[in-house]
Amino acid sequence: MLIKQGVGQVNVGSSTNAVVKDSSGRSLGQIQGMNGFAAQATGGGVAINNWKSGGLWIEPTGGGVVWIGDRWYRGRAYLTPAGQGITAVNYVDLEQYLYSVLGGEMNGNWPQEALKAQAVVARSYALHKRQNSATAVYDLGDTTRWQVYRGVQDESGGTQMAVNATAGQVLTYNQQIIEAVFHSSSGGCTENVEDVWVQPLPYLRSVKDSYDQGAPVYQWSKSVTQSTLSSFAPGVGRVRDVKIVRGTPSCNRVVTMKMIGDKGSATISGEKLQSALGLKSTFFSISPQVNR
């Protein structure tokens, strides 16, 4: 898992004594448990303390965990030069990786059946990405673009139990692991995948969703001033009205929107407006507020 990419230096360590190895796996020495070091790029390689190599492994012994940046992680760390900096990767068992992912994406105290469902989805998503998006150095990243992964801090008895109970279970279509994308709330309707991205997939079709009505972001609102709205459509003057020109076929999420002002009108994409206004999605409408 990619933890840091192209940074000037990375703080590393181990909770127990750890073996330091070069990129070929040859042992270079050992660092003591609970000691920290700043790894730095040097001469096309990586240096930690007195060790230098084209790449360095830090492998905790005795069931220890490794420190990378500002968190503890299971597994081991690999440090490799990247441009003028260092890339730090956490090599970890898939099931142990999921212990953390579940806690990052959900609450470990939620019902076990919900956590089990998330474990199967997250496992499927990770394996699909490894098959289709892996690089020579890492399989996945740790951001929401991939799956939230923050190491040991997000684990709990609940997440471990759910992962262990579903070990090895994945979602498939035609005997292939699917791209099991997920989100916190649909707002009541999911889209056909090609209306959001590009490639149509037979297993990512629009469905009505009545199960997330209690979610915090099922409904949301944001107030925007008339002048702010007008600034996104230069030349139209003061915006007087806003209408959806084209919505998605299934849920009517905004694809394009017409902004009508006292000097003219302009069409703007839903994605551009979402980004500019900091909205949670393109599933929105704009209504004028009347001051009373």
Coordinates of C-alpha atoms in Angstrom, one line a residue:
M1 CA 0.0 0.0 0.0
L2 CA 1.4 3.4 -1.0
I3 CA 1.8 5.5 2.2
K4 CA 4.1 8.3 1.1
Q5 CA 5.1 9.3 -2.4
G6 CA 8.0 11.5 -3.5
V7 CA 8.5 13.1 -0.1
G8 CA 11.8 14.6 1.2
Q9 CA 12.1 12.2 4.1
V10 CA 10.0 9.6 5.9
N11 CA 10.1 8.8 9.6
V12 CA 10.3 5.0 10.1
G13 CA 10.7 2.6 13.0
S14 CA 9.3 -0.6 14.6
S15 CA 7.6 -1.5 17.8
T16 CA 10.0 -4.5 18.2
N17 CA 13.5 -5.1 16.9
A18 CA 13.4 -5.0 13.1
V19 CA 15.7 -6.3 10.4
V20 CA 16.9 -3.8 7.8
K21 CA 17.5 -5.3 4.3
D22 CA 18.5 -4.0 1.0
S23 CA 16.4 -4.2 -2.2
S24 CA 17.6 -7.7 -2.9
G25 CA 16.6 -9.0 0.5
R26 CA 20.2 -9.1 1.9
S27 CA 20.3 -8.3 5.7
L28 CA 22.2 -5.1 6.5
G29 CA 21.6 -4.9 10.2
Q30 CA 19.0 -4.4 12.9
I31 CA 17.2 -1.5 14.5
Q32 CA 16.0 -1.6 18.1
G33 CA 12.3 -1.5 19.0
M34 CA 10.7 1.9 19.6
N35 CA 13.6 3.7 17.9
G36 CA 12.8 6.2 15.1
F37 CA 14.9 7.1 12.1
A38 CA 14.5 9.6 9.3
A39 CA 14.9 7.9 5.9
Q40 CA 16.3 10.2 3.2
A41 CA 17.0 10.0 -0.5
T42 CA 20.7 9.9 -1.4
G43 CA 22.6 9.3 -4.6
G44 CA 19.8 7.5 -6.3
G45 CA 19.0 5.4 -3.3
V46 CA 17.7 5.6 0.3
A47 CA 19.7 6.0 3.5
I48 CA 18.6 5.1 7.1
N49 CA 21.2 5.7 9.8
N50 CA 24.4 4.2 8.3
W51 CA 22.7 2.0 5.8
K52 CA 22.3 2.9 2.1
S53 CA 20.8 1.0 -0.7
G54 CA 18.7 1.4 -3.9
G55 CA 15.8 0.4 -1.7
L56 CA 15.5 -0.6 2.0
W57 CA 13.1 -3.0 3.8
I58 CA 12.2 -2.7 7.5
E59 CA 10.8 -6.0 8.8
P60 CA 9.7 -6.1 12.4
T61 CA 10.3 -9.3 14.3
G62 CA 8.2 -11.1 16.9
G63 CA 4.8 -9.8 15.7
G64 CA 5.8 -6.2 15.8
V65 CA 4.3 -3.3 13.7
V66 CA 6.2 -0.8 11.6
W67 CA 6.1 3.0 11.9
I68 CA 5.8 4.9 8.6
G69 CA 5.4 8.7 8.6
D70 CA 3.1 9.2 11.6
R71 CA 1.3 5.9 12.1
W72 CA 1.7 2.2 13.0
Y73 CA 1.1 -0.4 10.3
R74 CA 1.1 -4.2 10.3
G75 CA 3.5 -5.9 7.9
R76 CA 6.7 -4.3 6.8
A77 CA 7.9 -1.2 5.1
Y78 CA 9.8 -0.7 1.8
L79 CA 11.5 2.6 1.0
T80 CA 12.5 3.4 -2.6
P81 CA 13.8 6.6 -4.3
A82 CA 11.2 8.5 -6.4
G83 CA 12.5 11.5 -8.3
Q84 CA 14.2 13.7 -5.8
G85 CA 12.4 12.1 -2.8
I86 CA 11.3 8.8 -1.3
T87 CA 8.3 6.6 -1.7
A88 CA 7.2 4.5 1.3
V89 CA 5.1 1.4 0.8
N90 CA 3.5 -0.9 3.4
Y91 CA 3.6 -4.6 2.4
V92 CA 0.8 -6.2 4.5
D93 CA -1.4 -9.3 4.3
L94 CA -4.7 -8.6 2.6
E95 CA -6.9 -9.7 5.5
Q96 CA -4.9 -7.7 8.0
Y97 CA -5.1 -4.7 5.6
L98 CA -8.9 -5.1 5.7
Y99 CA -8.9 -4.9 9.6
S100 CA -7.9 -1.3 9.1
V101 CA -10.0 -0.5 6.0
L102 CA -13.2 -1.5 7.7
G103 CA -12.5 0.9 10.6
G104 CA -11.6 3.7 8.2
E105 CA -14.8 3.3 6.1
M106 CA -17.2 2.4 8.9
N107 CA -17.4 2.3 12.7
G108 CA -16.1 -0.9 14.2
N109 CA -19.0 -0.9 16.7
W110 CA -21.7 -1.1 13.9
P111 CA -23.6 -4.3 13.5
Q112 CA -21.5 -7.3 12.5
E113 CA -23.6 -8.1 9.4
A114 CA -23.0 -4.6 8.1
L115 CA -19.3 -4.9 8.8
K116 CA -19.2 -8.3 7.1
A117 CA -20.8 -6.9 4.0
Q118 CA -18.3 -4.1 3.9
A119 CA -15.4 -6.6 4.3
V120 CA -16.6 -8.6 1.3
V121 CA -16.9 -5.4 -0.8
A122 CA -13.6 -3.9 0.4
R123 CA -11.8 -7.2 -0.3
S124 CA -13.3 -7.4 -3.8
Y125 CA -12.4 -3.8 -4.5
A126 CA -8.8 -4.2 -3.4
L127 CA -8.3 -7.4 -5.4
H128 CA -9.8 -5.8 -8.5
K129 CA -7.6 -2.8 -8.2
R130 CA -4.5 -5.0 -7.7
Q131 CA -5.4 -6.9 -10.9
N132 CA -6.0 -3.7 -13.0
S133 CA -4.2 -0.8 -11.4
A134 CA -1.1 -2.1 -9.6
T135 CA 2.3 -0.6 -10.3
A136 CA 5.7 -2.2 -10.0
V137 CA 6.1 -0.9 -6.4
Y138 CA 2.6 -0.9 -4.9
D139 CA -0.9 -2.3 -5.5
L140 CA -3.1 0.3 -3.8
G141 CA -3.0 3.8 -2.3
D142 CA -4.4 4.8 1.1
T143 CA -6.7 7.7 0.2
T144 CA -10.4 7.8 -0.5
R145 CA -9.6 7.4 -4.2
W146 CA -8.7 3.9 -3.3
Q147 CA -9.9 2.9 0.2
V148 CA -9.2 4.6 3.5
Y149 CA -6.2 2.9 5.1
R150 CA -4.7 4.4 8.2
G151 CA -3.0 1.4 9.8
V152 CA -3.5 -0.1 13.2
Q153 CA -5.3 2.9 14.7
D154 CA -8.6 2.1 12.8
E155 CA -8.7 -1.6 13.8
S156 CA -11.0 -2.9 16.5
G157 CA -12.4 -6.2 17.7
G158 CA -15.4 -5.6 15.5
T159 CA -13.5 -5.1 12.3
Q160 CA -11.2 -8.0 12.9
M161 CA -14.2 -10.3 13.6
A162 CA -16.0 -9.3 10.4
V163 CA -12.9 -9.8 8.3
N164 CA -12.1 -13.2 9.8
A165 CA -15.7 -14.3 9.4
T166 CA -15.7 -13.5 5.7
A167 CA -12.1 -14.6 4.9
G168 CA -11.6 -15.0 1.2
Q169 CA -15.1 -14.1 0.2
V170 CA -15.4 -11.8 -2.9
L171 CA -18.1 -10.5 -5.3
T172 CA -17.8 -11.9 -8.8
Y173 CA -19.6 -11.6 -12.2
N174 CA -18.9 -14.3 -14.8
Q175 CA -16.3 -15.7 -12.5
Q176 CA -14.3 -12.4 -12.4
I177 CA -13.9 -10.2 -9.3
I178 CA -16.0 -7.1 -9.8
E179 CA -15.1 -3.5 -9.4
A180 CA -17.0 -3.2 -6.1
V181 CA -17.3 0.6 -5.7
F182 CA -19.1 1.9 -2.7
H183 CA -20.2 5.2 -1.1
S184 CA -21.7 6.4 2.1
S185 CA -25.1 7.5 0.7
S186 CA -26.9 7.4 -2.6
G187 CA -29.5 10.0 -1.8
G188 CA -32.1 7.4 -2.8
C189 CA -30.9 6.3 -6.2
T190 CA -27.8 4.9 -7.7
E191 CA -26.7 5.5 -11.3
N192 CA -25.8 3.3 -14.2
V193 CA -22.0 3.4 -14.1
E194 CA -21.6 4.7 -17.7
D195 CA -23.6 7.8 -16.7
V196 CA -21.0 8.6 -14.0
W197 CA -17.8 7.3 -15.6
V198 CA -17.3 5.8 -19.1
Q199 CA -17.5 2.0 -19.4
P200 CA -20.8 0.3 -18.9
L201 CA -20.7 -2.7 -16.6
P202 CA -23.6 -5.2 -16.3
Y203 CA -23.4 -5.4 -12.5
L204 CA -23.3 -1.6 -11.8
R205 CA -26.9 -0.7 -12.8
S206 CA -29.2 1.9 -11.3
V207 CA -31.4 0.9 -8.4
K208 CA -33.7 2.7 -6.1
D209 CA -32.3 2.8 -2.6
S210 CA -34.4 3.1 0.5
Y211 CA -31.9 1.8 3.0
D212 CA -29.8 4.9 3.6
Q213 CA -32.5 7.5 4.5
G214 CA -31.0 7.8 8.0
A215 CA -27.5 8.6 6.7
P216 CA -26.1 12.0 7.7
V217 CA -25.6 13.0 4.0
Y218 CA -28.8 11.4 2.6
Q219 CA -30.0 15.0 2.3
W220 CA -27.9 18.1 2.5
S221 CA -28.1 21.8 1.7
K222 CA -25.7 24.7 1.2
S223 CA -26.5 28.5 1.0
V224 CA -24.7 30.4 -1.8
T225 CA -25.0 34.1 -2.5
Q226 CA -26.3 35.4 -5.7
S227 CA -23.0 37.1 -6.5
T228 CA -21.1 33.9 -5.9
L229 CA -23.4 32.0 -8.3
S230 CA -23.2 34.8 -10.9
S231 CA -19.4 34.6 -10.8
F232 CA -19.4 31.2 -12.4
A233 CA -21.1 32.4 -15.5
P234 CA -19.3 35.6 -16.7
G235 CA -21.4 37.7 -19.0
V236 CA -24.9 36.7 -17.8
G237 CA -25.0 39.5 -15.2
R238 CA -26.9 38.8 -11.9
V239 CA -28.3 35.3 -12.0
R240 CA -32.1 35.3 -11.7
D241 CA -32.9 31.6 -12.4
V242 CA -31.2 28.3 -12.7
K243 CA -32.5 25.3 -14.6
I244 CA -31.3 21.7 -15.2
V245 CA -30.7 21.3 -19.0
R246 CA -29.7 17.7 -18.9
G247 CA -29.8 15.2 -16.0
T248 CA -28.8 11.6 -15.8
P249 CA -31.4 9.2 -17.1
S250 CA -31.9 7.3 -13.9
C251 CA -31.7 9.8 -11.1
N252 CA -31.6 13.2 -12.7
R253 CA -28.2 14.2 -11.3
V254 CA -27.1 17.4 -12.9
V255 CA -25.1 16.9 -16.2
T256 CA -25.6 20.5 -17.4
M257 CA -27.3 23.5 -15.9
K258 CA -28.5 26.7 -17.5
M259 CA -27.8 29.9 -15.6
I260 CA -30.1 32.8 -16.6
G261 CA -29.1 36.3 -15.7
D262 CA -30.3 39.9 -16.4
K263 CA -27.8 40.2 -19.2
G264 CA -28.0 36.7 -20.8
S265 CA -27.6 33.0 -20.1
A266 CA -24.9 30.4 -20.0
T267 CA -24.7 26.6 -19.6
I268 CA -22.3 25.0 -17.1
S269 CA -21.6 21.4 -16.3
G270 CA -22.8 19.9 -13.1
E271 CA -19.4 18.6 -12.2
K272 CA -17.9 22.1 -12.6
L273 CA -20.5 23.6 -10.4
Q274 CA -20.2 20.9 -7.8
S275 CA -16.4 21.4 -7.6
A276 CA -16.7 25.2 -7.6
L277 CA -19.3 25.3 -4.8
G278 CA -17.9 22.4 -2.8
L279 CA -21.0 20.4 -3.1
K280 CA -21.2 16.7 -2.0
S281 CA -22.4 15.4 -5.3
T282 CA -24.2 16.4 -8.6
F283 CA -27.5 15.2 -7.1
F284 CA -28.7 18.8 -6.4
S285 CA -31.1 21.5 -7.4
I286 CA -30.9 25.3 -6.8
S287 CA -33.8 27.2 -5.3
P288 CA -33.9 30.9 -4.6
Q289 CA -34.4 32.0 -1.0
V290 CA -37.0 34.7 -0.4
N291 CA -36.1 37.1 2.5
R292 CA -39.1 37.7 4.7

